[in-house]
């Protein structure tokens, strides 16, 4: 996927493969996101499994009553009055901690402390029992190792913490048990160590899989986001190209194509058109040159645009000719009044025209107005009115006959 793909995955740099390569922590921000996601995914199962285990731990007092009646009372007190309320309190504190800090790594220490508490409680019960009962009784506590590892599942560091804690707890409990058989104590510790090692190995495999899946999701999310960004950029570019294709490169107003598209959207009877032509523009160009001619057209277009209402459309029809389309402008008289304002605005620019009919003058426009009627004939009627204005002496407005 390359360097960009690594960045999309949150800056997790590729490292050599090895037995523990899948367990390397991510950079700080992504590690917090991973921990928060993992906590959220396993939180419900963690609580349910913990409560189920606590229930079995408490119900085991029935076995004490039936098999080891000598320790039943002490066992009930240790289970129901000590371990159970403290474990429930720990689960409540866990809930509040994760609500404040979703990425908190609270489960390992909680499970290790809870397991240590249970081993201590069972050791206390076994210590108060007859020797022949105590040895057999305490051996059953080894199941706590496997239960704790299953509860933690995919956190290899916390599984390691639990294994070490349990090994220390069993060693300490065995040391204070009166009359323990040394061979039995060693066997117990070996069983705990093997169970803990198995749990750590299982947790390592699960965590490596979870981290790989998290990275894959991050890469996929990065690719999806990049794809969405590219699609949006492409759509923006296409929209810009489409708009550019509708605009006149010199004046910035609509071109002939844009005018035709807008004209197609107008309704018969409610559309009006004003056709304007810069008077004697060829003579202006010949006298001053094309650069001054282009500047003249830009100034004229800006003056016309400044007179339009919202919704009116100005287009460069071709050469020095401009068209204004109006929709819902009212009567033909209102369209004629707008055309007169447009004519006056251009004359008001005071652009010197050195080649007027009677000597130097200013740049002017002639205008033809077509109001209402079929849209298909709108521009043709406005153009006829424009030629009538030019024929009448230029720098004036003429309106086409009503349809």
CSV table of C-alpha atoms in Angstrom, one decimal:
chain,number,residue,atom,x,y,z
A,1,UNK,CA,0.0,0.0,0.0
A,2,UNK,CA,3.0,2.3,0.3
A,3,UNK,CA,3.9,5.2,2.5
A,4,UNK,CA,0.5,6.9,2.0
A,5,UNK,CA,-1.3,3.7,3.1
A,6,UNK,CA,0.8,3.6,6.2
A,7,UNK,CA,-0.2,7.2,7.0
A,8,UNK,CA,-3.9,6.3,6.3
A,9,UNK,CA,-3.6,3.6,8.9
A,10,UNK,CA,-2.7,6.2,11.5
A,11,UNK,CA,1.1,6.5,11.1
A,12,UNK,CA,1.7,2.9,12.1
A,13,UNK,CA,5.1,2.3,10.6
A,14,UNK,CA,5.9,-1.1,9.1
A,15,UNK,CA,8.2,-3.3,11.3
A,16,UNK,CA,9.9,-6.6,10.7
A,17,UNK,CA,7.7,-9.6,11.2
A,18,UNK,CA,8.4,-11.8,14.3
A,19,UNK,CA,6.6,-13.7,17.0
A,20,UNK,CA,5.5,-10.6,18.8
A,21,UNK,CA,5.3,-8.2,15.8
A,22,UNK,CA,1.5,-8.2,16.0
A,23,UNK,CA,1.5,-7.1,19.6
A,24,UNK,CA,3.4,-3.8,19.2
A,25,UNK,CA,1.5,-0.8,20.4
A,26,UNK,CA,0.4,1.8,18.0
A,27,UNK,CA,1.2,5.5,18.2
A,28,UNK,CA,-0.4,7.1,21.2
A,29,UNK,CA,-3.6,8.5,19.6
A,30,UNK,CA,-4.3,5.3,17.7
A,31,UNK,CA,-3.5,3.2,20.7
A,32,UNK,CA,-6.1,5.1,22.7
A,33,UNK,CA,-8.6,4.6,19.9
A,34,UNK,CA,-7.9,0.9,19.8
A,35,UNK,CA,-8.3,0.5,23.6
A,36,UNK,CA,-11.5,2.5,23.5
A,37,UNK,CA,-12.9,0.3,20.7
A,38,UNK,CA,-11.9,-2.9,22.4
A,39,UNK,CA,-13.3,-1.8,25.7
A,40,UNK,CA,-16.6,-0.9,24.1
A,41,UNK,CA,-16.8,-4.2,22.2
A,42,UNK,CA,-16.1,-6.5,25.1
A,43,UNK,CA,-17.6,-4.4,28.0
A,44,UNK,CA,-20.9,-6.2,28.1
A,45,UNK,CA,-19.5,-9.7,27.8
A,46,UNK,CA,-16.9,-8.8,30.4
A,47,UNK,CA,-19.5,-7.8,32.9
A,48,UNK,CA,-21.8,-10.8,32.1
A,49,UNK,CA,-18.9,-13.3,32.4
A,50,UNK,CA,-17.7,-11.7,35.6
A,51,UNK,CA,-21.2,-11.8,37.2
A,52,UNK,CA,-21.6,-15.5,36.0
A,53,UNK,CA,-18.3,-16.4,37.5
A,54,UNK,CA,-19.1,-14.6,40.7
A,55,UNK,CA,-22.5,-16.5,40.9
A,56,UNK,CA,-20.7,-19.8,40.5
A,57,UNK,CA,-18.2,-18.8,43.1
A,58,UNK,CA,-21.0,-18.0,45.5
A,59,UNK,CA,-23.1,-21.1,44.7
A,60,UNK,CA,-20.0,-23.3,45.4
A,61,UNK,CA,-20.9,-22.9,49.1
A,62,UNK,CA,-23.5,-25.6,48.4
A,63,UNK,CA,-20.7,-28.0,47.6
A,64,UNK,CA,-19.1,-27.0,50.9
A,65,UNK,CA,-22.3,-27.8,52.8
A,66,UNK,CA,-22.5,-31.2,51.1
A,67,UNK,CA,-18.8,-32.2,50.8
A,68,UNK,CA,-16.9,-30.1,53.3
A,69,UNK,CA,-19.4,-29.1,56.0
A,70,UNK,CA,-16.5,-28.3,58.3
A,71,UNK,CA,-15.8,-25.1,56.3
A,72,UNK,CA,-19.3,-24.2,55.1
A,73,UNK,CA,-19.9,-21.3,57.5
A,74,UNK,CA,-16.4,-19.7,56.9
A,75,UNK,CA,-16.8,-20.3,53.2
A,76,UNK,CA,-20.2,-18.6,53.1
A,77,UNK,CA,-18.9,-15.6,55.0
A,78,UNK,CA,-15.8,-15.3,52.8
A,79,UNK,CA,-17.8,-15.6,49.6
A,80,UNK,CA,-20.9,-13.6,50.4
A,81,UNK,CA,-19.7,-11.0,52.9
A,82,UNK,CA,-16.2,-10.3,51.5
A,83,UNK,CA,-15.6,-11.4,47.9
A,84,UNK,CA,-19.1,-10.6,46.4
A,85,UNK,CA,-19.6,-7.0,47.7
A,86,UNK,CA,-16.0,-6.1,46.8
A,87,UNK,CA,-16.3,-7.6,43.3
A,88,UNK,CA,-19.6,-5.8,42.7
A,89,UNK,CA,-18.0,-2.5,43.9
A,90,UNK,CA,-15.1,-3.1,41.5
A,91,UNK,CA,-17.4,-3.6,38.6
A,92,UNK,CA,-19.3,-0.4,39.4
A,93,UNK,CA,-16.0,1.5,39.6
A,94,UNK,CA,-15.0,0.0,36.3
A,95,UNK,CA,-18.2,1.2,34.7
A,96,UNK,CA,-17.6,4.8,36.0
A,97,UNK,CA,-14.0,4.7,35.0
A,98,UNK,CA,-14.7,3.7,31.4
A,99,UNK,CA,-17.5,6.3,31.2
A,100,UNK,CA,-14.9,9.0,31.9
A,101,UNK,CA,-12.0,7.4,30.1
A,102,UNK,CA,-13.1,5.0,27.4
A,103,UNK,CA,-9.5,3.9,26.6
A,104,UNK,CA,-8.7,3.1,30.2
A,105,UNK,CA,-6.8,-0.2,30.8
A,106,UNK,CA,-8.7,-1.1,33.9
A,107,UNK,CA,-9.7,-4.7,33.3
A,108,UNK,CA,-6.3,-6.4,33.9
A,109,UNK,CA,-5.7,-4.8,37.4
A,110,UNK,CA,-9.3,-5.4,38.3
A,111,UNK,CA,-9.3,-9.1,37.4
A,112,UNK,CA,-5.9,-9.6,39.0
A,113,UNK,CA,-7.1,-8.0,42.2
A,114,UNK,CA,-10.3,-9.9,42.2
A,115,UNK,CA,-8.5,-13.2,41.6
A,116,UNK,CA,-6.1,-12.4,44.4
A,117,UNK,CA,-9.0,-11.7,46.7
A,118,UNK,CA,-10.7,-15.0,45.8
A,119,UNK,CA,-7.5,-17.0,46.3
A,120,UNK,CA,-6.9,-15.3,49.6
A,121,UNK,CA,-10.5,-16.0,50.7
A,122,UNK,CA,-10.2,-19.7,49.7
A,123,UNK,CA,-6.8,-19.9,51.4
A,124,UNK,CA,-8.3,-18.5,54.6
A,125,UNK,CA,-11.1,-21.1,54.4
A,126,UNK,CA,-8.7,-23.9,53.8
A,127,UNK,CA,-6.5,-22.8,56.7
A,128,UNK,CA,-9.3,-23.1,59.1
A,129,UNK,CA,-10.3,-26.6,57.9
A,130,UNK,CA,-8.8,-29.9,59.0
A,131,UNK,CA,-5.6,-30.8,57.2
A,132,UNK,CA,-7.1,-33.6,55.1
A,133,UNK,CA,-9.8,-31.3,53.9
A,134,UNK,CA,-7.7,-28.2,53.4
A,135,UNK,CA,-5.3,-29.7,50.9
A,136,UNK,CA,-8.1,-31.0,48.7
A,137,UNK,CA,-10.1,-27.8,49.1
A,138,UNK,CA,-7.4,-25.4,48.0
A,139,UNK,CA,-6.5,-27.4,44.9
A,140,UNK,CA,-9.9,-26.4,43.4
A,141,UNK,CA,-8.8,-22.8,43.4
A,142,UNK,CA,-6.7,-23.4,40.4
A,143,UNK,CA,-9.7,-23.0,38.2
A,144,UNK,CA,-9.6,-19.2,39.0
A,145,UNK,CA,-6.5,-18.9,36.7
A,146,UNK,CA,-8.3,-20.2,33.7
A,147,UNK,CA,-11.4,-18.2,34.5
A,148,UNK,CA,-9.4,-14.9,34.8
A,149,UNK,CA,-7.6,-15.5,31.5
A,150,UNK,CA,-10.9,-16.3,29.7
A,151,UNK,CA,-12.4,-13.1,31.2
A,152,UNK,CA,-9.5,-11.0,29.9
A,153,UNK,CA,-9.3,-12.9,26.6
A,154,UNK,CA,-7.3,-10.6,24.2
A,155,UNK,CA,-5.1,-8.5,26.5
A,156,UNK,CA,-1.7,-10.3,26.6
A,157,UNK,CA,-0.1,-7.8,29.1
A,158,UNK,CA,-2.9,-8.1,31.6
A,159,UNK,CA,-3.1,-11.9,31.1
A,160,UNK,CA,0.6,-11.9,32.0
A,161,UNK,CA,-0.1,-9.7,35.0
A,162,UNK,CA,-2.8,-12.1,36.1
A,163,UNK,CA,-0.6,-15.2,35.6
A,164,UNK,CA,2.2,-13.7,37.7
A,165,UNK,CA,-0.2,-12.5,40.4
A,166,UNK,CA,-1.9,-15.9,40.7
A,167,UNK,CA,1.4,-17.7,40.8
A,168,UNK,CA,2.5,-15.4,43.6
A,169,UNK,CA,-0.8,-15.8,45.4
A,170,UNK,CA,-0.7,-19.6,45.3
A,171,UNK,CA,2.9,-19.6,46.4
A,172,UNK,CA,2.1,-17.3,49.3
A,173,UNK,CA,-1.0,-19.3,50.3
A,174,UNK,CA,0.9,-22.6,50.1
A,175,UNK,CA,3.7,-21.2,52.3
A,176,UNK,CA,1.3,-20.5,55.1
A,177,UNK,CA,-0.8,-23.6,54.8
A,178,UNK,CA,0.0,-25.9,57.8
A,179,UNK,CA,1.3,-29.4,56.9
A,180,UNK,CA,1.3,-29.0,53.1
A,181,UNK,CA,3.0,-31.7,51.2
A,182,UNK,CA,5.9,-30.0,49.4
A,183,UNK,CA,5.3,-32.2,46.3
A,184,UNK,CA,1.7,-31.2,46.2
A,185,UNK,CA,2.6,-27.5,46.6
A,186,UNK,CA,5.1,-27.8,43.7
A,187,UNK,CA,2.5,-29.6,41.6
A,188,UNK,CA,0.0,-26.8,42.4
A,189,UNK,CA,2.4,-24.1,41.4
A,190,UNK,CA,3.3,-26.0,38.2
A,191,UNK,CA,-0.4,-26.3,37.3
A,192,UNK,CA,-0.9,-22.6,37.9
A,193,UNK,CA,2.1,-21.7,35.8
A,194,UNK,CA,1.1,-23.9,32.9
A,195,UNK,CA,-2.5,-22.6,33.0
A,196,UNK,CA,-1.2,-19.0,33.2
A,197,UNK,CA,1.2,-19.7,30.3
A,198,UNK,CA,-1.5,-21.2,28.2
A,199,UNK,CA,-3.7,-18.2,29.0
A,200,UNK,CA,-1.0,-15.7,28.0
A,201,UNK,CA,-0.4,-17.5,24.7
A,202,UNK,CA,-4.1,-17.6,23.9
A,203,UNK,CA,-4.4,-13.9,24.8
A,204,UNK,CA,-1.4,-13.1,22.6
A,205,UNK,CA,-2.9,-14.7,19.6
A,206,UNK,CA,-6.3,-13.0,20.1
A,207,UNK,CA,-4.7,-9.6,20.7
A,208,UNK,CA,-2.6,-9.9,17.6
A,209,UNK,CA,-5.7,-10.7,15.6
A,210,UNK,CA,-7.6,-7.8,17.1
A,211,UNK,CA,-4.8,-5.3,16.4
A,212,UNK,CA,-4.5,-6.6,12.8
A,213,UNK,CA,-8.3,-6.2,12.3
A,214,UNK,CA,-8.2,-2.7,13.8
A,215,UNK,CA,-5.4,-1.7,11.4
A,216,UNK,CA,-7.3,-3.2,8.5
A,217,UNK,CA,-10.4,-1.2,9.5
A,218,UNK,CA,-8.3,1.9,9.9
A,219,UNK,CA,-6.8,1.5,6.5
A,220,UNK,CA,-10.2,0.8,5.0
A,221,UNK,CA,-11.7,3.9,6.6
A,222,UNK,CA,-8.8,5.9,5.4
A,223,UNK,CA,-9.3,4.6,1.8
A,224,UNK,CA,-13.0,5.3,2.0
A,225,UNK,CA,-12.4,8.8,3.3
A,226,UNK,CA,-9.8,9.4,0.5
A,227,UNK,CA,-12.1,8.0,-2.1
A,228,UNK,CA,-14.9,10.3,-0.8
A,229,UNK,CA,-12.5,13.2,-0.9
A,230,UNK,CA,-11.4,12.4,-4.5
A,231,UNK,CA,-15.1,12.0,-5.6
A,232,UNK,CA,-16.0,15.3,-4.1
A,233,UNK,CA,-12.9,17.0,-5.7
A,234,UNK,CA,-13.8,15.4,-9.0
A,235,UNK,CA,-17.4,16.6,-8.7
A,236,UNK,CA,-16.2,20.1,-7.8
A,237,UNK,CA,-13.8,20.1,-10.7
A,238,UNK,CA,-16.5,18.8,-13.1
A,239,UNK,CA,-18.9,21.5,-11.9
A,240,UNK,CA,-16.2,24.1,-12.4
A,241,UNK,CA,-15.5,22.8,-15.9
A,242,UNK,CA,-19.2,22.8,-16.7
A,243,UNK,CA,-19.5,26.3,-15.4
A,244,UNK,CA,-16.4,27.5,-17.3
A,245,UNK,CA,-17.9,26.0,-20.5
A,246,UNK,CA,-20.9,28.3,-20.0
A,247,UNK,CA,-18.9,31.4,-19.4
A,248,UNK,CA,-17.3,33.9,-21.8
A,249,UNK,CA,-13.6,33.9,-21.2
A,250,UNK,CA,-13.2,37.6,-21.9
A,251,UNK,CA,-16.0,39.2,-19.9
A,252,UNK,CA,-17.0,36.5,-17.4
A,253,UNK,CA,-20.7,36.6,-18.3
A,254,UNK,CA,-22.5,33.7,-19.9
A,255,UNK,CA,-21.5,32.7,-23.4
A,256,UNK,CA,-23.8,31.6,-26.2
A,257,UNK,CA,-24.0,28.0,-24.8
A,258,UNK,CA,-24.9,29.3,-21.4
A,259,UNK,CA,-27.5,31.6,-22.9
A,260,UNK,CA,-29.1,28.8,-24.8
A,261,UNK,CA,-29.3,26.6,-21.7
A,262,UNK,CA,-31.0,29.4,-19.7
A,263,UNK,CA,-33.3,30.2,-22.6
A,264,UNK,CA,-34.5,26.6,-22.6
A,265,UNK,CA,-35.7,26.9,-19.0
A,266,UNK,CA,-37.9,29.9,-19.6
A,267,UNK,CA,-41.7,29.7,-20.1
A,268,UNK,CA,-43.6,31.1,-23.0
A,269,UNK,CA,-45.2,34.4,-22.4
A,270,UNK,CA,-43.2,35.2,-19.3
A,271,UNK,CA,-39.8,35.8,-20.8
A,272,UNK,CA,-38.3,39.0,-22.2
A,273,UNK,CA,-35.1,39.7,-24.0
A,274,UNK,CA,-32.9,42.8,-24.6
A,275,UNK,CA,-30.3,42.6,-27.4
A,276,UNK,CA,-27.5,45.1,-27.2
A,277,UNK,CA,-24.8,45.9,-29.7
A,278,UNK,CA,-21.8,48.2,-29.2
A,279,UNK,CA,-22.1,51.0,-31.8
A,280,UNK,CA,-19.3,51.2,-34.4
A,281,UNK,CA,-17.1,48.7,-32.5
A,282,UNK,CA,-15.1,47.7,-35.5
A,283,UNK,CA,-14.0,51.3,-36.0
A,284,UNK,CA,-13.1,51.4,-32.3
A,285,UNK,CA,-11.0,48.3,-32.6
A,286,UNK,CA,-9.3,49.5,-35.8
A,287,UNK,CA,-8.4,52.9,-34.2
A,288,UNK,CA,-7.2,51.7,-30.7
A,289,UNK,CA,-6.3,48.0,-31.2
A,290,UNK,CA,-7.6,44.7,-30.0
A,291,UNK,CA,-6.4,45.0,-26.4
A,292,UNK,CA,-8.3,48.3,-25.9
A,293,UNK,CA,-11.2,46.7,-27.7
A,294,UNK,CA,-11.2,43.8,-25.2
A,295,UNK,CA,-11.0,46.2,-22.3
A,296,UNK,CA,-13.9,48.1,-23.8
A,297,UNK,CA,-16.1,44.9,-23.9
A,298,UNK,CA,-15.2,44.1,-20.3
A,299,UNK,CA,-16.2,47.6,-19.1
A,300,UNK,CA,-19.4,47.4,-21.1
A,301,UNK,CA,-20.3,44.0,-19.7
A,302,UNK,CA,-19.6,45.2,-16.1
A,303,UNK,CA,-21.8,48.3,-16.6
A,304,UNK,CA,-24.7,46.1,-18.0
A,305,UNK,CA,-24.4,43.6,-15.2
A,306,UNK,CA,-24.6,46.3,-12.6
A,307,UNK,CA,-28.1,47.3,-13.8
A,308,UNK,CA,-29.6,43.9,-13.6
A,309,UNK,CA,-31.9,42.5,-11.0
A,310,UNK,CA,-31.4,39.2,-9.2
A,311,UNK,CA,-32.6,36.5,-11.6
A,312,UNK,CA,-31.8,38.5,-14.8
A,313,UNK,CA,-29.1,36.9,-17.0
A,314,UNK,CA,-26.5,38.7,-19.1
A,315,UNK,CA,-24.7,36.8,-21.9
A,316,UNK,CA,-22.2,37.7,-24.6
A,317,UNK,CA,-24.1,36.7,-27.7
A,318,UNK,CA,-21.1,37.1,-30.0
A,319,UNK,CA,-18.5,39.7,-30.9
A,320,UNK,CA,-19.7,43.0,-29.5
A,321,UNK,CA,-23.3,41.9,-29.0
A,322,UNK,CA,-24.8,41.2,-25.6
A,323,UNK,CA,-28.2,39.7,-24.6
A,324,UNK,CA,-30.2,40.1,-21.4
A,325,UNK,CA,-32.9,37.6,-20.5
A,326,UNK,CA,-35.5,38.5,-18.0
A,327,UNK,CA,-38.2,36.3,-16.5
A,328,UNK,CA,-41.4,37.7,-15.0
A,329,UNK,CA,-40.3,41.2,-15.8
A,330,UNK,CA,-43.9,42.4,-16.1
A,331,UNK,CA,-45.0,44.3,-19.2
A,332,UNK,CA,-43.0,45.1,-22.3
A,333,UNK,CA,-42.8,48.7,-21.1
A,334,UNK,CA,-40.9,47.5,-18.0
A,335,UNK,CA,-38.5,45.6,-20.2
A,336,UNK,CA,-38.1,48.7,-22.4
A,337,UNK,CA,-37.3,50.8,-19.3
A,338,UNK,CA,-34.6,48.4,-18.3
A,339,UNK,CA,-33.1,48.5,-21.8
A,340,UNK,CA,-33.0,52.3,-21.5
A,341,UNK,CA,-31.1,52.1,-18.2
A,342,UNK,CA,-28.7,49.7,-19.8
A,343,UNK,CA,-28.1,52.1,-22.7
A,344,UNK,CA,-27.6,55.0,-20.4
A,345,UNK,CA,-25.2,53.0,-18.2
A,346,UNK,CA,-22.9,52.3,-21.1
A,347,UNK,CA,-23.0,55.9,-22.3
A,348,UNK,CA,-22.3,57.0,-18.7
A,349,UNK,CA,-19.0,55.1,-18.7
A,350,UNK,CA,-17.6,57.9,-20.9
A,351,UNK,CA,-15.3,55.6,-22.8
A,352,UNK,CA,-13.8,57.8,-25.6
A,353,UNK,CA,-14.6,56.6,-29.1
A,354,UNK,CA,-12.1,58.2,-31.5
A,355,UNK,CA,-13.9,57.2,-34.6
A,356,UNK,CA,-17.4,58.5,-34.3
A,357,UNK,CA,-19.4,59.7,-37.3
A,358,UNK,CA,-18.8,63.3,-36.4
A,359,UNK,CA,-15.4,63.0,-34.8
A,360,UNK,CA,-14.4,61.7,-31.3
A,361,UNK,CA,-17.3,60.8,-29.0
A,362,UNK,CA,-18.1,58.1,-26.4
A,363,UNK,CA,-18.9,54.4,-26.6
A,364,UNK,CA,-22.6,53.7,-26.8
A,365,UNK,CA,-24.9,50.8,-27.4
A,366,UNK,CA,-28.1,50.2,-29.4
A,367,UNK,CA,-30.8,48.0,-27.9
A,368,UNK,CA,-33.7,45.9,-29.1
A,369,UNK,CA,-36.5,44.6,-26.8
A,370,UNK,CA,-38.8,41.7,-27.3
A,371,UNK,CA,-41.4,41.1,-24.5
A,372,UNK,CA,-43.4,38.0,-24.0
A,373,UNK,CA,-44.5,35.6,-26.7
A,374,UNK,CA,-43.0,32.3,-27.6
A,375,UNK,CA,-39.5,31.7,-26.3
A,376,UNK,CA,-38.5,30.2,-29.6
A,377,UNK,CA,-38.9,33.5,-31.4
A,378,UNK,CA,-37.7,35.8,-28.5
A,379,UNK,CA,-34.2,36.4,-29.6
A,380,UNK,CA,-35.1,36.8,-33.3
A,381,UNK,CA,-37.7,39.5,-32.5
A,382,UNK,CA,-35.2,41.3,-30.2
A,383,UNK,CA,-32.6,41.2,-32.9
A,384,UNK,CA,-35.0,42.7,-35.4
A,385,UNK,CA,-35.7,45.5,-32.9
A,386,UNK,CA,-32.0,46.0,-32.4
A,387,UNK,CA,-31.4,46.5,-36.2
A,388,UNK,CA,-34.3,49.0,-36.1
A,389,UNK,CA,-32.5,50.9,-33.4
A,390,UNK,CA,-29.3,51.0,-35.4
A,391,UNK,CA,-31.1,52.1,-38.5
A,392,UNK,CA,-32.7,54.9,-36.5
A,393,UNK,CA,-29.3,56.4,-35.7
A,394,UNK,CA,-27.8,54.1,-32.9
A,395,UNK,CA,-27.5,54.8,-29.2
A,396,UNK,CA,-31.2,54.2,-28.7
A,397,UNK,CA,-33.8,51.6,-27.8
A,398,UNK,CA,-36.5,50.0,-30.0
A,399,UNK,CA,-39.1,47.5,-29.0
A,400,UNK,CA,-40.4,44.7,-31.2
A,401,UNK,CA,-44.2,44.6,-31.9
A,402,UNK,CA,-46.2,42.7,-29.3
A,403,UNK,CA,-47.1,39.0,-30.1
